[in-house]
Short mmCIF file of C-alpha atoms in Angstrom, two decimals:
data_model
loop_
_atom_site.label_atom_id
_atom_site.label_comp_id
_atom_site.label_asym_id
_atom_site.label_seq_id
_atom_site.Cartn_x
_atom_site.Cartn_y
_atom_site.Cartn_z
CA UNK Q 177 -28.78 241.24 45.20
CA UNK Q 178 -26.11 242.62 47.57
CA UNK Q 179 -22.71 243.77 46.34
CA UNK Q 180 -21.07 240.78 48.07
CA UNK Q 181 -23.52 238.38 46.41
CA UNK Q 182 -22.78 239.93 43.02
CA UNK Q 183 -19.04 239.46 43.52
CA UNK Q 184 -19.46 235.82 44.63
CA UNK Q 185 -21.76 235.11 41.69
CA UNK Q 186 -19.22 236.60 39.32
CA UNK Q 187 -16.39 234.49 40.75
CA UNK Q 188 -18.46 231.30 40.55
CA UNK Q 189 -19.34 232.08 36.92
CA UNK Q 190 -15.66 232.61 36.11
CA UNK Q 191 -14.73 229.25 37.62
CA UNK Q 192 -17.27 227.51 35.40
CA UNK Q 193 -16.09 229.39 32.30
CA UNK Q 194 -12.34 228.86 32.65
CA UNK Q 195 -10.13 225.85 33.25
CA UNK Q 196 -6.36 225.65 33.88
CA UNK Q 197 -4.18 226.57 30.93
CA UNK Q 198 -6.70 228.99 29.51
CA UNK Q 199 -9.07 226.34 28.15
CA UNK Q 200 -12.59 227.73 27.76
CA UNK Q 201 -15.77 225.73 28.19
CA UNK Q 202 -17.50 224.86 24.96
CA UNK Q 203 -19.58 226.99 22.63
CA UNK Q 204 -22.45 225.41 20.74
CA UNK Q 205 -24.66 222.43 21.40
CA UNK Q 206 -23.07 219.21 22.58
CA UNK Q 207 -24.32 216.23 20.58
CA UNK Q 208 -21.81 213.50 21.42
CA UNK Q 209 -19.32 212.83 24.20
CA UNK Q 210 -16.95 210.07 25.29
CA UNK Q 211 -15.81 211.02 28.78
CA UNK Q 212 -15.24 207.96 30.98
CA UNK Q 213 -14.24 208.27 34.60
CA UNK Q 214 -10.63 209.34 35.07
CA UNK Q 215 -9.79 205.98 36.63
CA UNK Q 216 -10.32 204.37 33.22
CA UNK Q 217 -8.08 206.82 31.36
CA UNK Q 218 -4.38 207.04 30.61
CA UNK Q 219 -2.18 209.74 29.05
CA UNK Q 220 -0.55 209.56 25.63
CA UNK Q 221 2.30 211.96 24.87
CA UNK Q 222 1.56 213.82 21.63
CA UNK Q 223 4.76 215.84 21.46
CA UNK Q 224 7.13 212.86 21.58
CA UNK Q 225 5.11 210.65 19.22
CA UNK Q 226 7.16 209.64 16.19
CA UNK Q 227 4.00 209.00 14.13
CA UNK Q 228 0.97 211.03 13.17
CA UNK Q 229 -1.88 210.81 15.69
CA UNK Q 230 -5.55 210.73 14.64
CA UNK Q 231 -9.01 210.26 16.07
CA UNK Q 232 -11.33 208.44 13.63
CA UNK Q 233 -15.06 208.80 14.26
CA UNK Q 234 -18.54 208.64 12.76
CA UNK Q 235 -20.19 211.93 13.78
CA UNK Q 236 -23.81 210.69 13.88
CA UNK Q 237 -24.86 214.21 12.95
CA UNK Q 238 -24.96 216.47 9.89
CA UNK Q 239 -22.89 219.40 11.21
CA UNK Q 240 -19.69 219.85 13.21
CA UNK Q 241 -18.58 223.20 14.62
CA UNK Q 242 -16.18 222.35 17.45
CA UNK Q 243 -14.83 219.61 19.67
CA UNK Q 244 -13.17 218.93 23.01
CA UNK Q 245 -10.19 216.84 23.97
CA UNK Q 246 -8.67 216.30 27.41
CA UNK Q 247 -5.04 217.43 27.81
CA UNK Q 248 -2.44 218.34 30.35
CA UNK Q 249 0.85 220.08 29.65
CA UNK Q 250 3.55 219.96 32.30
CA UNK Q 251 5.87 222.19 30.27
CA UNK Q 252 5.77 225.61 28.64
CA UNK Q 253 2.88 227.00 26.60
CA UNK Q 254 2.76 226.29 22.89
CA UNK Q 255 0.61 225.36 19.90
CA UNK Q 256 -1.55 222.39 18.98
CA UNK Q 257 -2.73 221.92 15.39
CA UNK Q 258 -5.99 220.14 14.53
CA UNK Q 259 -6.80 219.01 10.97
CA UNK Q 260 -10.25 217.62 10.13
CA UNK Q 261 -10.53 215.37 7.05
CA UNK Q 262 -13.27 213.33 5.44
CA UNK Q 263 -13.05 209.64 4.52
CA UNK Q 264 -11.36 210.51 1.21
CA UNK Q 265 -8.60 212.38 3.06
CA UNK Q 266 -9.77 215.81 1.91
CA UNK Q 267 -8.96 218.57 4.38
CA UNK Q 268 -12.23 220.16 5.56
CA UNK Q 269 -10.97 222.47 8.28
CA UNK Q 270 -7.91 223.21 10.38
CA UNK Q 271 -7.32 225.15 13.56
CA UNK Q 272 -4.33 226.03 15.71
CA UNK Q 273 -4.73 226.87 19.40
CA UNK Q 274 -2.29 227.91 22.08
CA UNK Q 275 -2.31 225.81 25.22
CA UNK Q 276 -0.77 227.02 28.44
CA UNK Q 277 0.95 225.18 31.23
CA UNK Q 278 -1.48 222.67 32.74
CA UNK Q 279 -0.17 220.65 35.69
CA UNK Q 280 -0.37 216.90 35.16
CA UNK Q 281 -3.96 216.04 36.06
CA UNK Q 282 -5.55 212.60 36.32
CA UNK Q 283 -7.94 212.35 33.39
CA UNK Q 284 -6.69 215.60 31.84
CA UNK Q 285 -8.36 219.00 31.50
CA UNK Q 286 -11.16 219.57 29.02
CA UNK Q 287 -9.95 221.82 26.20
CA UNK Q 288 -12.34 223.29 23.63
CA UNK Q 289 -11.48 223.88 19.97
CA UNK Q 290 -13.75 225.96 17.73
CA UNK Q 291 -13.42 225.41 14.00
CA UNK Q 292 -13.20 228.52 11.82
CA UNK Q 293 -16.70 227.76 10.56
CA UNK Q 294 -19.21 224.97 10.94
CA UNK Q 295 -18.78 222.14 8.43
CA UNK Q 296 -21.30 219.72 6.98
CA UNK Q 297 -20.73 216.02 7.66
CA UNK Q 298 -22.47 212.75 6.79
CA UNK Q 299 -23.41 210.77 9.85
CA UNK Q 300 -22.40 207.34 8.50
CA UNK Q 301 -19.00 208.37 7.08
CA UNK Q 302 -15.71 208.13 8.94
CA UNK Q 303 -13.92 211.42 9.63
CA UNK Q 304 -10.55 212.08 11.21
CA UNK Q 305 -8.99 214.73 13.41
CA UNK Q 306 -5.21 214.78 13.20
CA UNK Q 307 -3.54 216.27 16.28
CA UNK Q 308 -0.07 217.77 15.88
CA UNK Q 309 2.21 219.40 18.43
CA UNK Q 310 5.89 219.61 19.25
CA UNK Q 311 5.33 220.31 22.94
CA UNK Q 312 7.40 217.64 24.71
CA UNK Q 313 5.15 217.45 27.77
CA UNK Q 314 1.75 217.58 26.07
CA UNK Q 315 -0.45 214.61 26.98
CA UNK Q 316 -3.88 213.65 25.66
CA UNK Q 317 -6.09 211.22 27.56
CA UNK Q 318 -7.56 207.99 26.24
CA UNK Q 319 -9.54 204.95 27.37
CA UNK Q 320 -9.89 201.37 26.18
CA UNK Q 321 -13.01 201.00 24.03
CA UNK Q 322 -13.88 197.61 25.55
CA UNK Q 323 -13.97 199.11 29.04
CA UNK Q 324 -16.21 201.93 27.80
CA UNK Q 325 -18.76 199.72 26.01
CA UNK Q 326 -18.63 196.69 28.27
CA UNK Q 327 -17.99 193.07 27.43
CA UNK Q 328 -21.67 192.16 27.13
CA UNK Q 329 -22.71 195.17 25.04
CA UNK Q 330 -24.25 194.73 21.61
CA UNK Q 331 -21.67 194.86 18.84
CA UNK Q 332 -21.48 198.30 17.20
CA UNK Q 333 -19.07 200.01 14.86
CA UNK Q 334 -15.92 201.02 16.78
CA UNK Q 335 -16.00 204.35 14.92
CA UNK Q 336 -19.20 205.26 16.74
CA UNK Q 337 -17.11 205.30 19.91
CA UNK Q 338 -13.96 206.58 18.26
CA UNK Q 339 -10.74 204.90 17.18
CA UNK Q 340 -7.25 206.28 17.71
CA UNK Q 341 -4.85 205.75 14.81
CA UNK Q 342 -1.11 206.19 15.32
CA UNK Q 343 0.72 206.21 12.03
CA UNK Q 344 -1.12 203.60 9.97
CA UNK Q 345 -2.13 201.39 12.90
CA UNK Q 346 -5.56 201.60 14.52
CA UNK Q 347 -5.52 201.13 18.29
CA UNK Q 348 -7.92 199.45 20.73
CA UNK Q 349 -8.54 202.73 22.55
CA UNK Q 350 -10.23 206.07 21.92
CA UNK Q 351 -9.48 209.57 23.13
CA UNK Q 352 -11.78 211.36 25.51
CA UNK Q 353 -13.63 213.75 23.22
CA UNK Q 354 -16.85 215.65 22.61
CA UNK Q 355 -18.53 217.00 19.45
CA UNK Q 356 -20.63 220.15 19.00
CA UNK Q 357 -22.71 222.02 16.46
CA UNK Q 358 -23.63 225.72 16.59
CA UNK Q 359 -26.78 225.63 14.48
CA UNK Q 360 -28.72 223.21 12.34
CA UNK Q 361 -30.98 224.84 9.78
CA UNK Q 362 -31.63 221.76 7.65
CA UNK Q 363 -34.01 218.91 8.30
CA UNK Q 364 -32.39 215.68 9.55
CA UNK Q 365 -31.68 212.94 7.00
CA UNK Q 366 -32.67 209.41 8.02
CA UNK Q 367 -30.67 206.64 6.34
CA UNK Q 368 -31.45 202.96 5.65
CA UNK Q 369 -35.19 203.16 6.29
CA UNK Q 370 -38.35 202.00 4.52
CA UNK Q 371 -41.94 203.16 4.89
CA UNK Q 372 -45.31 201.42 4.85
CA UNK Q 373 -48.52 203.40 4.35
CA UNK Q 374 -50.99 202.26 7.01
CA UNK Q 375 -53.70 204.78 6.08
CA UNK Q 376 -54.03 208.13 4.29
CA UNK Q 377 -52.80 209.84 7.47
CA UNK Q 378 -50.46 207.24 9.00
CA UNK Q 379 -47.10 205.89 7.83
CA UNK Q 380 -44.95 203.26 9.52
CA UNK Q 381 -41.15 203.69 9.27
#
């Protein structure tokens, strides 16, 4: 490879690793994502919200190590706090990141948040991520759940898609978000199943 090719390859790699505002592309294995086209999304201002802002979700997995949300920040750099709780309200993990100036961008900019350590979750339970910030220009992007699923889609739990809660009121929309795990060393657990022995070597689930 020529010196010029090496330089171009390095620049291309850097573009894929970094996004505006210092957001870094995700670490770990992506196992769930809600990322509709930007034309279906709208911004919600976190910094000026008078009520606590949450994403409620069923993880459909047994581990959680990190997540993405889509932000822009037309003002100065500052902090965002993320608090992960289980369905009993117990704090499982928290993380604070610094977000730089990100020009207002249709659909937002993907921003990755690594938890301090991977946590165990139960796939059928509802978990929450509370998002706190005092940045007056910080916006997070959301989409209407009906537009994501479609009017004719089979009815499913809204928490499989994600539900935004503002204060005590659940909304009809969800944030754009993605969930990751770093490693999974335990066998998967399958819930609500029954088995029928067909033969000494075959079982029907």
